Amino acid sequence: MSPIGLTGGIGSGKSAVAQALVGCGAVLVDTDAIARALTAPGGAALPAIAQAFGARMLDADGALDRSRMREQVFADGAAKARLEAILHPMIGTEADRQAAAAGERTVVYDVPLLAPVSRWRRLAARIVVVDCSEDTQCRRVMQRSGWSEATVRSVIAQQLPRATRRAMADAVIHNDGISLETLADTVRRLWALWNNPARHVQP
Ligand code: ADP
């Protein structure tokens, strides 16, 4: 099957859907994980980041100091653009490498901030959006990560609006008021449908 783009706001259940897709046989290209690897100790993006922002952006282990960087890009749009100019091409290159290694298997690009006009949108033949209410997002992330409600809401405010995400979806998975098992089952049914497109048009 052609590549799938997977997106959803924080706490929507996107990672749970990604795992269910892997269970169906998809190969996951997790752009967040790639970004983390690029900025972990010894990560390939660190020299350019240190050059652009100063060595003070690295922590004692030599990894990117995430909270310091978050503070800086939160306050300064130009800094955000500079960081993205370093990271995005490297993420793209690594994603291409992983996708090429997938061979015939279906690639799922897991992209938290999948924008309507972006390399990911162009690569993906279909988009799956995992959706739930903002209150549910808050509840899940507060429980999962121990963040305050205000922190979760400020992250949500920085992500794409729900309506924008849903407008580009070929399938919206409503992950509200259902169990994780029902969620996985929904993913399996979508996978089956997209893998057997002819079964609904037989006379
Ligand atoms: P995301 O990747 O979108 O941030 P996750 O898939 O990590 O979200 O889900 C956030 C948290 O909510 C996780 O702890 C996950 O297990 C839980 N969760 C997601 N969907 C459900 C659900 N339908 N029922 C119960 N817990 C859920």
mmCIF file of C-alpha atoms and ligand atoms in Angstrom:
data_model
loop_
_atom_site.group_PDB
_atom_site.id
_atom_site.type_symbol
_atom_site.label_atom_id
_atom_site.label_comp_id
_atom_site.label_asym_id
_atom_site.label_seq_id
_atom_site.Cartn_x
_atom_site.Cartn_y
_atom_site.Cartn_z
ATOM 1 C CA MET A 1 0.000 0.000 0.000
ATOM 2 C CA SER A 2 1.127 3.574 -0.628
ATOM 3 C CA PRO A 3 2.555 5.539 2.301
ATOM 4 C CA ILE A 4 0.260 6.768 5.056
ATOM 5 C CA GLY A 5 0.707 9.981 7.021
ATOM 6 C CA LEU A 6 -0.407 9.748 10.651
ATOM 7 C CA THR A 7 -1.040 12.801 12.768
ATOM 8 C CA GLY A 8 -2.987 14.015 15.768
ATOM 9 C CA GLY A 9 -2.669 16.481 18.602
ATOM 10 C CA ILE A 10 -0.780 15.686 21.776
ATOM 11 C CA GLY A 11 -2.586 13.003 23.785
ATOM 12 C CA SER A 12 -4.936 12.172 20.940
ATOM 13 C CA GLY A 13 -3.747 8.555 20.930
ATOM 14 C CA LYS A 14 -1.530 8.847 17.870
ATOM 15 C CA SER A 15 1.178 6.606 19.322
ATOM 16 C CA ALA A 16 -1.402 3.966 20.203
ATOM 17 C CA VAL A 17 -2.682 4.075 16.610
ATOM 18 C CA ALA A 18 0.889 3.895 15.303
ATOM 19 C CA GLN A 19 1.500 0.730 17.330
ATOM 20 C CA ALA A 20 -1.717 -0.815 16.029
ATOM 21 C CA LEU A 21 -0.621 -0.056 12.467
ATOM 22 C CA VAL A 22 2.728 -1.731 13.167
ATOM 23 C CA GLY A 23 0.724 -4.712 14.411
ATOM 24 C CA CYS A 24 -0.980 -4.774 11.008
ATOM 25 C CA GLY A 25 2.409 -4.966 9.274
ATOM 26 C CA ALA A 26 3.221 -1.323 8.615
ATOM 27 C CA VAL A 27 6.717 0.108 8.983
ATOM 28 C CA LEU A 28 6.673 3.119 11.283
ATOM 29 C CA VAL A 29 8.808 6.147 10.487
ATOM 30 C CA ASP A 30 8.544 8.117 13.724
ATOM 31 C CA THR A 31 9.706 11.681 13.070
ATOM 32 C CA ASP A 32 9.705 12.562 16.774
ATOM 33 C CA ALA A 33 11.979 9.617 17.537
ATOM 34 C CA ILE A 34 14.269 10.684 14.682
ATOM 35 C CA ALA A 35 14.415 14.226 16.083
ATOM 36 C CA ARG A 36 15.261 12.867 19.532
ATOM 37 C CA ALA A 37 18.037 10.653 18.126
ATOM 38 C CA LEU A 38 19.505 13.590 16.213
ATOM 39 C CA THR A 39 19.719 15.598 19.440
ATOM 40 C CA ALA A 40 20.716 12.817 21.884
ATOM 41 C CA PRO A 41 24.363 12.577 23.046
ATOM 42 C CA GLY A 42 26.496 12.250 19.922
ATOM 43 C CA GLY A 43 23.501 13.163 17.740
ATOM 44 C CA ALA A 44 24.259 14.365 14.218
ATOM 45 C CA ALA A 45 22.409 17.670 14.665
ATOM 46 C CA LEU A 46 24.316 18.791 17.753
ATOM 47 C CA PRO A 47 27.342 20.458 16.123
ATOM 48 C CA ALA A 48 25.113 22.683 13.980
ATOM 49 C CA ILE A 49 22.860 23.472 16.955
ATOM 50 C CA ALA A 50 25.836 24.364 19.153
ATOM 51 C CA GLN A 51 27.193 26.582 16.402
ATOM 52 C CA ALA A 52 23.879 28.372 15.877
ATOM 53 C CA PHE A 53 22.814 28.714 19.526
ATOM 54 C CA GLY A 54 25.988 28.339 21.561
ATOM 55 C CA ALA A 55 27.315 25.414 23.591
ATOM 56 C CA ARG A 56 25.046 26.455 26.481
ATOM 57 C CA MET A 57 22.226 24.676 24.613
ATOM 58 C CA LEU A 58 23.932 21.358 25.378
ATOM 59 C CA ASP A 59 23.545 19.693 28.766
ATOM 60 C CA ALA A 60 26.203 17.922 30.855
ATOM 61 C CA ASP A 61 25.831 14.737 28.760
ATOM 62 C CA GLY A 62 26.373 16.668 25.552
ATOM 63 C CA ALA A 63 22.741 16.222 24.480
ATOM 64 C CA LEU A 64 20.411 19.035 23.513
ATOM 65 C CA ASP A 65 19.080 20.759 26.625
ATOM 66 C CA ARG A 66 15.459 20.405 25.659
ATOM 67 C CA SER A 67 13.864 22.608 28.273
ATOM 68 C CA ARG A 68 16.294 25.448 27.598
ATOM 69 C CA MET A 69 15.741 25.134 23.861
ATOM 70 C CA ARG A 70 11.978 24.964 24.332
ATOM 71 C CA GLU A 71 12.101 28.190 26.336
ATOM 72 C CA GLN A 72 14.124 29.920 23.662
ATOM 73 C CA VAL A 73 12.004 28.894 20.660
ATOM 74 C CA PHE A 74 8.801 29.562 22.590
ATOM 75 C CA ALA A 75 9.859 33.174 23.062
ATOM 76 C CA ASP A 76 11.572 33.772 19.730
ATOM 77 C CA GLY A 77 10.118 32.865 16.334
ATOM 78 C CA ALA A 78 13.424 33.460 14.542
ATOM 79 C CA ALA A 79 15.172 30.986 16.850
ATOM 80 C CA LYS A 80 12.439 28.456 16.121
ATOM 81 C CA ALA A 81 12.994 28.917 12.396
ATOM 82 C CA ARG A 82 16.757 28.523 12.844
ATOM 83 C CA LEU A 83 16.329 25.300 14.772
ATOM 84 C CA GLU A 84 13.887 23.940 12.206
ATOM 85 C CA ALA A 85 16.239 24.858 9.365
ATOM 86 C CA ILE A 86 18.830 22.611 10.998
ATOM 87 C CA LEU A 87 16.584 19.744 12.051
ATOM 88 C CA HIS A 88 13.983 19.411 9.310
ATOM 89 C CA PRO A 89 16.326 18.504 6.439
ATOM 90 C CA MET A 90 18.114 15.967 8.670
ATOM 91 C CA ILE A 91 14.808 14.441 9.773
ATOM 92 C CA GLY A 92 13.773 14.240 6.119
ATOM 93 C CA THR A 93 16.965 12.458 5.100
ATOM 94 C CA GLU A 94 16.692 9.897 7.880
ATOM 95 C CA ALA A 95 12.977 9.351 7.198
ATOM 96 C CA ASP A 96 13.789 8.715 3.522
ATOM 97 C CA ARG A 97 16.440 6.211 4.535
ATOM 98 C CA GLN A 98 14.033 4.330 6.811
ATOM 99 C CA ALA A 99 11.284 4.381 4.193
ATOM 100 C CA ALA A 100 13.651 2.997 1.547
ATOM 101 C CA ALA A 101 14.555 0.145 3.912
ATOM 102 C CA ALA A 102 10.860 -0.776 4.250
ATOM 103 C CA GLY A 103 10.880 -2.350 0.793
ATOM 104 C CA GLU A 104 7.375 -3.410 -0.235
ATOM 105 C CA ARG A 105 5.823 -2.886 3.171
ATOM 106 C CA THR A 106 3.547 0.069 3.834
ATOM 107 C CA VAL A 107 5.289 3.032 5.409
ATOM 108 C CA VAL A 108 3.504 5.084 8.064
ATOM 109 C CA TYR A 109 4.980 8.533 8.631
ATOM 110 C CA ASP A 110 4.144 9.531 12.202
ATOM 111 C CA VAL A 111 4.252 13.324 12.187
ATOM 112 C CA PRO A 112 2.807 15.269 15.149
ATOM 113 C CA LEU A 113 2.765 18.569 13.238
ATOM 114 C CA LEU A 114 1.817 17.342 9.794
ATOM 115 C CA ALA A 115 1.023 20.546 7.894
ATOM 116 C CA PRO A 116 -1.349 20.698 4.896
ATOM 117 C CA VAL A 117 1.524 21.892 2.703
ATOM 118 C CA SER A 118 4.636 19.950 3.649
ATOM 119 C CA ARG A 119 6.998 17.241 2.509
ATOM 120 C CA TRP A 120 5.030 14.742 4.614
ATOM 121 C CA ARG A 121 1.748 15.690 2.995
ATOM 122 C CA ARG A 122 3.362 15.203 -0.413
ATOM 123 C CA LEU A 123 4.867 11.823 0.547
ATOM 124 C CA ALA A 124 1.687 10.393 2.041
ATOM 125 C CA ALA A 125 -0.964 9.020 -0.288
ATOM 126 C CA ARG A 126 -3.468 9.009 2.579
ATOM 127 C CA ILE A 127 -3.709 10.851 5.874
ATOM 128 C CA VAL A 128 -5.041 9.352 9.098
ATOM 129 C CA VAL A 129 -5.961 11.857 11.795
ATOM 130 C CA VAL A 130 -6.462 10.708 15.384
ATOM 131 C CA ASP A 131 -8.930 13.040 17.007
ATOM 132 C CA CYS A 132 -10.460 13.632 20.429
ATOM 133 C CA SER A 133 -11.716 16.562 22.484
ATOM 134 C CA GLU A 134 -9.219 18.994 24.040
ATOM 135 C CA ASP A 135 -10.454 18.014 27.482
ATOM 136 C CA THR A 136 -9.579 14.396 26.741
ATOM 137 C CA GLN A 137 -6.152 15.450 25.435
ATOM 138 C CA CYS A 138 -5.514 17.345 28.679
ATOM 139 C CA ARG A 139 -6.664 14.526 30.892
ATOM 140 C CA ARG A 140 -4.467 11.961 29.114
ATOM 141 C CA VAL A 141 -1.308 14.081 29.010
ATOM 142 C CA MET A 142 -1.696 15.232 32.632
ATOM 143 C CA GLN A 143 -1.985 11.572 33.601
ATOM 144 C CA ARG A 144 0.770 10.312 31.298
ATOM 145 C CA SER A 145 3.361 13.047 31.813
ATOM 146 C CA GLY A 146 2.332 14.745 35.060
ATOM 147 C CA TRP A 147 2.085 18.139 33.338
ATOM 148 C CA SER A 148 -0.188 20.903 34.589
ATOM 149 C CA GLU A 149 -3.371 21.604 32.642
ATOM 150 C CA ALA A 150 -1.987 25.036 31.667
ATOM 151 C CA THR A 151 1.124 23.437 30.157
ATOM 152 C CA VAL A 152 -0.900 20.961 28.136
ATOM 153 C CA ARG A 153 -3.220 23.711 26.905
ATOM 154 C CA SER A 154 -0.267 25.872 25.855
ATOM 155 C CA VAL A 155 1.165 22.975 23.830
ATOM 156 C CA ILE A 156 -2.223 22.357 22.225
ATOM 157 C CA ALA A 157 -2.412 26.048 21.310
ATOM 158 C CA GLN A 158 0.900 25.749 19.460
ATOM 159 C CA GLN A 159 -0.212 22.749 17.417
ATOM 160 C CA LEU A 160 -2.426 22.846 14.355
ATOM 161 C CA PRO A 161 -6.097 23.575 15.041
ATOM 162 C CA ARG A 162 -8.253 20.443 15.118
ATOM 163 C CA ALA A 163 -10.307 21.618 12.163
ATOM 164 C CA THR A 164 -7.179 22.077 10.014
ATOM 165 C CA ARG A 165 -6.015 18.581 10.840
ATOM 166 C CA ARG A 166 -9.366 17.005 10.172
ATOM 167 C CA ALA A 167 -9.744 18.864 6.872
ATOM 168 C CA MET A 168 -6.808 16.980 5.363
ATOM 169 C CA ALA A 169 -7.830 13.557 6.657
ATOM 170 C CA ASP A 170 -8.734 10.616 4.466
ATOM 171 C CA ALA A 171 -9.786 8.918 7.687
ATOM 172 C CA VAL A 172 -10.486 10.410 11.109
ATOM 173 C CA ILE A 173 -10.230 8.021 14.044
ATOM 174 C CA HIS A 174 -12.377 9.318 16.892
ATOM 175 C CA ASN A 175 -10.548 8.288 20.037
ATOM 176 C CA ASP A 176 -12.927 9.486 22.704
ATOM 177 C CA GLY A 177 -14.902 7.258 25.039
ATOM 178 C CA ILE A 178 -13.507 4.040 23.570
ATOM 179 C CA SER A 179 -11.082 1.506 25.017
ATOM 180 C CA LEU A 180 -7.574 0.981 23.702
ATOM 181 C CA GLU A 181 -8.745 -2.392 22.397
ATOM 182 C CA THR A 182 -11.587 -0.793 20.438
ATOM 183 C CA LEU A 183 -9.107 1.752 19.113
ATOM 184 C CA ALA A 184 -6.797 -1.022 17.879
ATOM 185 C CA ASP A 185 -9.766 -2.805 16.351
ATOM 186 C CA THR A 186 -10.763 0.364 14.486
ATOM 187 C CA VAL A 187 -7.235 0.607 13.092
ATOM 188 C CA ARG A 188 -7.337 -3.026 11.949
ATOM 189 C CA ARG A 189 -10.635 -2.447 10.147
ATOM 190 C CA LEU A 190 -9.285 0.635 8.394
ATOM 191 C CA TRP A 191 -6.177 -1.300 7.378
ATOM 192 C CA ALA A 192 -8.305 -4.116 5.965
ATOM 193 C CA LEU A 193 -10.490 -1.663 4.077
ATOM 194 C CA TRP A 194 -7.552 0.151 2.522
ATOM 195 C CA ASN A 195 -5.838 -3.100 1.629
ATOM 196 C CA ASN A 196 -8.924 -4.529 -0.071
ATOM 197 C CA PRO A 197 -10.472 -1.557 -1.833
ATOM 198 C CA ALA A 198 -12.360 -3.745 -4.302
ATOM 199 C CA ARG A 199 -14.350 -5.733 -1.784
ATOM 200 C CA HIS A 200 -17.080 -3.081 -1.504
ATOM 201 C CA VAL A 201 -17.689 -2.657 -5.225
ATOM 202 C CA GLN A 202 -18.242 -6.253 -6.222
ATOM 203 C CA PRO A 203 -21.635 -6.791 -7.857
HETATM 204 P P1 ADP B 1 -0.124 10.796 21.538
HETATM 205 O O1 ADP B 1 0.921 9.924 20.883
HETATM 206 O O2 ADP B 1 -1.169 11.277 20.595
HETATM 207 O O3 ADP B 1 0.446 11.910 22.388
HETATM 208 P P2 ADP B 1 -0.698 8.441 23.119
HETATM 209 O O4 ADP B 1 -1.013 7.393 22.120
HETATM 210 O O5 ADP B 1 0.659 8.400 23.784
HETATM 211 O O6 ADP B 1 -0.949 9.905 22.534
HETATM 212 O O7 ADP B 1 -1.848 8.442 24.211
HETATM 213 C C1 ADP B 1 -1.765 9.296 25.346
HETATM 214 C C2 ADP B 1 -2.089 8.485 26.592
HETATM 215 O O8 ADP B 1 -3.474 8.161 26.585
HETATM 216 C C3 ADP B 1 -1.336 7.165 26.658
HETATM 217 O O9 ADP B 1 -1.032 6.897 27.983
HETATM 218 C C4 ADP B 1 -2.346 6.174 26.109
HETATM 219 O O10 ADP B 1 -2.162 4.873 26.596
HETATM 220 C C5 ADP B 1 -3.667 6.760 26.579
HETATM 221 N N1 ADP B 1 -4.780 6.473 25.655
HETATM 222 C C6 ADP B 1 -4.896 6.816 24.363
HETATM 223 N N2 ADP B 1 -6.060 6.394 23.837
HETATM 224 C C7 ADP B 1 -6.714 5.758 24.844
HETATM 225 C C8 ADP B 1 -7.981 5.085 24.944
HETATM 226 N N3 ADP B 1 -8.827 4.998 23.897
HETATM 227 N N4 ADP B 1 -8.316 4.537 26.125
HETATM 228 C C9 ADP B 1 -7.464 4.626 27.195
HETATM 229 N N5 ADP B 1 -6.270 5.247 27.171
HETATM 230 C C10 ADP B 1 -5.896 5.808 26.021
#
